[in-house]
Short mmCIF file of C-alpha atoms in Angstrom, two decimals:
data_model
loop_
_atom_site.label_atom_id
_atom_site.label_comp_id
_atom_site.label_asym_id
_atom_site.label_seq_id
_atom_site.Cartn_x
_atom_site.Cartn_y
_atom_site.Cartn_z
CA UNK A 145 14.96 -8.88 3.90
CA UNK A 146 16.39 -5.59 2.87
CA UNK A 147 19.94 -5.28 2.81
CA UNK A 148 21.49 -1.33 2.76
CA UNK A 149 24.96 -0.87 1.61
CA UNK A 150 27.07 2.41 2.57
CA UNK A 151 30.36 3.81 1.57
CA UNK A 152 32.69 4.90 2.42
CA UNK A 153 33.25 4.05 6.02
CA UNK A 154 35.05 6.97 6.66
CA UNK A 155 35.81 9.89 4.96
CA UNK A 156 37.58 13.62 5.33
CA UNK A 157 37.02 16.48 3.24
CA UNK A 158 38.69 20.23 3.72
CA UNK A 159 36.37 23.06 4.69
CA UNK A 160 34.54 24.67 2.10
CA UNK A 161 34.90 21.51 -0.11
CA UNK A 162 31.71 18.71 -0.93
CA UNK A 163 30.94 15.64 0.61
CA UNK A 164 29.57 12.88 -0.99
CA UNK A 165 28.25 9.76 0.76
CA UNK A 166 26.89 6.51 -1.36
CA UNK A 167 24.29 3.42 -0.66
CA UNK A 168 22.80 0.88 -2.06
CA UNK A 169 19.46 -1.08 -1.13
CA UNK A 170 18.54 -4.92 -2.41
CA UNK A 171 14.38 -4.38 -1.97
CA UNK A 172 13.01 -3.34 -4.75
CA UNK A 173 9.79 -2.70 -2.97
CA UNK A 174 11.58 0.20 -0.64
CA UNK A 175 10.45 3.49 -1.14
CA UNK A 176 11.64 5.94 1.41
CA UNK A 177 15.03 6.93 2.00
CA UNK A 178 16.06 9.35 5.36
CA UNK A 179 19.35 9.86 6.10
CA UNK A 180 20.30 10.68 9.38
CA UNK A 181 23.56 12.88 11.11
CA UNK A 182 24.73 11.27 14.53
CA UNK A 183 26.76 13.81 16.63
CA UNK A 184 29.16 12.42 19.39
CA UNK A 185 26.97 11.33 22.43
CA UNK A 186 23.73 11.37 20.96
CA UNK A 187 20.82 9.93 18.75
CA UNK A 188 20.50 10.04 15.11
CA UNK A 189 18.68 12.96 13.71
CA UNK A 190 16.47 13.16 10.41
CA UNK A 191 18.32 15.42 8.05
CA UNK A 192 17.08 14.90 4.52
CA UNK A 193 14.48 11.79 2.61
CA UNK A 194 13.56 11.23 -0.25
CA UNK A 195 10.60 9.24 -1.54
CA UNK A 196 10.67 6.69 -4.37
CA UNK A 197 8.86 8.96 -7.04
CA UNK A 198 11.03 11.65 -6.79
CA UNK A 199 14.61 11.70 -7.95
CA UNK A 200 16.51 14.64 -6.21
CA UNK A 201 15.73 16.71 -3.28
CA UNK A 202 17.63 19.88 -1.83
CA UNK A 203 17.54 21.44 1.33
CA UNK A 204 19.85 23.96 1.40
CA UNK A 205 23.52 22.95 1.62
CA UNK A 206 22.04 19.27 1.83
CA UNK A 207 20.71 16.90 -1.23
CA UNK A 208 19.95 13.42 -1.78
CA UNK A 209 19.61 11.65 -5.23
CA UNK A 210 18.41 7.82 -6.00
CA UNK A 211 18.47 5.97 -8.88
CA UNK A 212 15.39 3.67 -8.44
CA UNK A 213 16.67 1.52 -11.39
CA UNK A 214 20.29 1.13 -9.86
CA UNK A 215 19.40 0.95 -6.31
CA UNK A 216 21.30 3.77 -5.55
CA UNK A 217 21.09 6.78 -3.47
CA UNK A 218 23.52 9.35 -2.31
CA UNK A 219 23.78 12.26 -0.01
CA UNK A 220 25.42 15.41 -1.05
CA UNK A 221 26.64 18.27 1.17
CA UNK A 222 28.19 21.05 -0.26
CA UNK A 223 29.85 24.32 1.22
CA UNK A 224 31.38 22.01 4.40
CA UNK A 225 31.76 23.53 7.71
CA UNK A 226 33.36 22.05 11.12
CA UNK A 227 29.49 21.74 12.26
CA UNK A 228 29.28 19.00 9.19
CA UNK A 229 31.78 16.69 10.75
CA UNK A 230 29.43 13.48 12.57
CA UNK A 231 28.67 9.98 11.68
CA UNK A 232 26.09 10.07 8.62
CA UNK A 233 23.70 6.73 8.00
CA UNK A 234 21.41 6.10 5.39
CA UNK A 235 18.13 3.79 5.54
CA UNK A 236 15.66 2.38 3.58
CA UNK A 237 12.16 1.52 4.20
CA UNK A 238 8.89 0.11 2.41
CA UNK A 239 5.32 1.19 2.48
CA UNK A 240 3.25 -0.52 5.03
CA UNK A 241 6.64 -1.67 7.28
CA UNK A 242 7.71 1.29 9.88
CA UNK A 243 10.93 -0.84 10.14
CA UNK A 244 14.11 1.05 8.60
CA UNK A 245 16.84 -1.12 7.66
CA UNK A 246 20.08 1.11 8.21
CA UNK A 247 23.70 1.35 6.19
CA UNK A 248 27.00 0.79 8.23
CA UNK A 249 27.71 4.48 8.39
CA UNK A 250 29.70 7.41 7.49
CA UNK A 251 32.31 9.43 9.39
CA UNK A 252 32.70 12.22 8.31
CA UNK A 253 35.54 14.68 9.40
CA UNK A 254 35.34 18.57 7.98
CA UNK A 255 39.54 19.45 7.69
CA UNK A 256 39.43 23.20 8.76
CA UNK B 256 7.30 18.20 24.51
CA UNK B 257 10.55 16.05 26.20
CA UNK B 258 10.33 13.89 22.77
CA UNK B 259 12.08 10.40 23.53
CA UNK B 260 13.58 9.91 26.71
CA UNK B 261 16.30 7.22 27.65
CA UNK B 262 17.81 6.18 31.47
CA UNK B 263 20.30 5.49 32.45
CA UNK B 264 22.68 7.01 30.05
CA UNK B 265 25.34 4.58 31.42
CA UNK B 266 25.15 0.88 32.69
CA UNK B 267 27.97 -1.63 33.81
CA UNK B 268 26.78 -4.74 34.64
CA UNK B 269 28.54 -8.14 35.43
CA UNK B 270 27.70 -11.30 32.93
CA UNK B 271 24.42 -12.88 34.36
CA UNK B 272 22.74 -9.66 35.51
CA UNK B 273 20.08 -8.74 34.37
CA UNK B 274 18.39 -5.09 34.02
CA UNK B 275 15.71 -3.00 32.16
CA UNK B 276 16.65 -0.03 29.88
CA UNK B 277 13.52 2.52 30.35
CA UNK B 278 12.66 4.33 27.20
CA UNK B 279 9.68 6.86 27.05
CA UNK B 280 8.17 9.35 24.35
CA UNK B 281 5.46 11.84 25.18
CA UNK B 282 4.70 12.51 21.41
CA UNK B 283 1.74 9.98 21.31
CA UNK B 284 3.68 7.78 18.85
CA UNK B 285 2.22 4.02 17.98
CA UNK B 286 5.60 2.81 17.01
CA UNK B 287 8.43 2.18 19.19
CA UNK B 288 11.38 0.04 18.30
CA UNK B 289 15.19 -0.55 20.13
CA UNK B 290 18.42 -0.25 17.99
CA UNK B 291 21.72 -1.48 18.78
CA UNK B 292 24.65 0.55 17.88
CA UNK B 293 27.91 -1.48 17.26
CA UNK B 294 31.20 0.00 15.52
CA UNK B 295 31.00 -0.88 12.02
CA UNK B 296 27.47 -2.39 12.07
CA UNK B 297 25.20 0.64 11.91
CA UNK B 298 21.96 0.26 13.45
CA UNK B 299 20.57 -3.16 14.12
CA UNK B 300 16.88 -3.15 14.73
CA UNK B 301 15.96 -5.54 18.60
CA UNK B 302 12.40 -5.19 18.98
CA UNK B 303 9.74 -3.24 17.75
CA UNK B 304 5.96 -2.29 18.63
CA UNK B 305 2.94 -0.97 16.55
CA UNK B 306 0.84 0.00 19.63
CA UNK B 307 0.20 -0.97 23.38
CA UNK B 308 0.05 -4.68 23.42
CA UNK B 309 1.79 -5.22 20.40
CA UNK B 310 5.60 -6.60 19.76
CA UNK B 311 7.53 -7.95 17.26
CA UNK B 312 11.11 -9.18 16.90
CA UNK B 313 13.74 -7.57 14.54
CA UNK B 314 16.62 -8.31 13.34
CA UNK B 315 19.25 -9.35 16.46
CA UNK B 316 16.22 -10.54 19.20
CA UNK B 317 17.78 -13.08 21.03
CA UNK B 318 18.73 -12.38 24.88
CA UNK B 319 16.28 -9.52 24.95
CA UNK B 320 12.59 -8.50 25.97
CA UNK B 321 9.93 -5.99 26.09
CA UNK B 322 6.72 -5.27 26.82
CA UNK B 323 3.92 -2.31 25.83
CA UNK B 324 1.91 -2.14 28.49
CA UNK B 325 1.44 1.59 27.43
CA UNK B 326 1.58 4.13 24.63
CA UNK B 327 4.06 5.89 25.87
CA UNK B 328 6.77 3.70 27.35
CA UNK B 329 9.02 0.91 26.05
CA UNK B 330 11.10 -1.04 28.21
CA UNK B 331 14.21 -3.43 27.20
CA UNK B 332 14.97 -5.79 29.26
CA UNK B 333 18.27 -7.85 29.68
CA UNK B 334 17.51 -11.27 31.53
CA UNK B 335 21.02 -12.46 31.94
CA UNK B 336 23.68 -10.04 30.10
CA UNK B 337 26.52 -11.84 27.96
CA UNK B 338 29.72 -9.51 27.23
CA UNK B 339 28.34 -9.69 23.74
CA UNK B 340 25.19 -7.52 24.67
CA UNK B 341 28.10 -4.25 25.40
CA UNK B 342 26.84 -1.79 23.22
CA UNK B 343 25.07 1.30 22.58
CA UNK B 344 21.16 0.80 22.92
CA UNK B 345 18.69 3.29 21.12
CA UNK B 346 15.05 3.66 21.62
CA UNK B 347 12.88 5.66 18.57
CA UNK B 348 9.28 6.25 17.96
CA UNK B 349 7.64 7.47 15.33
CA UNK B 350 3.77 7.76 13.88
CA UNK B 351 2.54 4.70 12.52
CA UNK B 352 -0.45 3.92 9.59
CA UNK B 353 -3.10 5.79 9.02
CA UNK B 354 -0.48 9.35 8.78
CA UNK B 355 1.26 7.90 6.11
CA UNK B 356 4.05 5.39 5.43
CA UNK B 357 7.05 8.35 5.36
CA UNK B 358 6.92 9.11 9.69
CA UNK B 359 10.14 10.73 10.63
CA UNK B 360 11.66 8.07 13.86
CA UNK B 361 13.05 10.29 16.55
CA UNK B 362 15.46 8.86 18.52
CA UNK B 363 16.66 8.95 22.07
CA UNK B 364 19.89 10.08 23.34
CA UNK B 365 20.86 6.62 24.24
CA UNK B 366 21.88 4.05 26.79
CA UNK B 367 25.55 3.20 26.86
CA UNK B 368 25.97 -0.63 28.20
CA UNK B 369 28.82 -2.72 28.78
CA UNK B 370 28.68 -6.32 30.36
CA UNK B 371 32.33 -7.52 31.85
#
């Protein structure tokens, strides 16, 4: 089965500065890749995907990249603010299985 | 719309117990699954369901049911609860098949368990 990779576990960046967050996926069959933002006390929420025939995708402050050949995908925010700060997970998934394999997750903590 | 709903938020339960976790969605969704959330683990996928009738086991099954005896709702159930079942249960739901294979899984706010 599909195994998802994230790092690092935790990580702290000052206001203002960019956040980077990195996984890796073993199924070369997935092709969709959400990442989700986890506040304290509730469920994860959608924030970005990307789709396997597309390499980069922006949404304001927010971007994710994957490298289809490496396995790789990363989530980018830039501009940080105190709002950023929350546990960040990534997933993969393949066509024709709803099931989403998750990372470990990401806390991240915005230094003001 | 209410989206996906979760009760109770809190549970304490003594080993051998057992209880349901309710989980609803009024969004019409086919798919339903349950998550665990552990520290350091992520998201570990219980149970899941294409449609009414239909269930399938993920990744951590064992000491848990469920049932679809509906569209809409999604129950968990606990038959006798081991001190390794403490955890944080989530419930999602999302569109299944013929919208697509990229359907964005909403998630509830969550059930927090723990099992002296």
């Amino acid at each position: 089965g599909e195994n998802v990779e994230q790092h690092p576990s935790t990580l702290s960046v000052q206001e203002g500065d960019s956040a980077v967050i990195k996984c890796t996926y073993s199924d070369s069959a997935s092709n969709y890749f959400p990442w989700y933002k986890q506040e304290l006390g509730k469920g994860p929420q959608l924030i970005i995907d990307i789709r396997s025939n597309v390499g980069e995708k922006k949404d304001q402050r927010i971007a994710v990249t994957l490298n289809k050949t490496a396995k790789h995908f990363s989530l980018h925010i830039t501009e940080t603010q105190p709002e950023d700060s929350a546990v960040y997970f990534c997933a993969a998934r393949h066509f024709g299985n709803e099931k989403l394999t998750f990372g470990t997750g990401t806390r991240l903590t915005i230094i003001p | 719309n209410a989206g996906v709903t979760q009760t109770p938020k809190f549970q304490v339960l003594k080993t051998g117990q057992s209880m349901t976790l309710q989980c609803a969605q009024d969004m019409n969704h086919e798919y339903m699954s349950w998550y665990r959330q552990d520290p350091g683990m992520g998201l570990r996928l219980i149970h899941y369901s294409v449609g009414a009738g239909i269930t399938d086991q993920g990744e951590v099954p064992n000491g848990y049911n469920v049932s679809r005896s509906t569209t809409e709702d999604f129950p968990l159930r606990l038959l006798s609860a081991a001190p390794s079942q403490t955890s944080v249960y989530f419930c999602a739901s999302s569109y299944f098949g013929g919208l697509g294979p990229y359907n964005e899984q909403f998630f509830g706010p969550g059930t927090r368990l723990t099992v002296l």
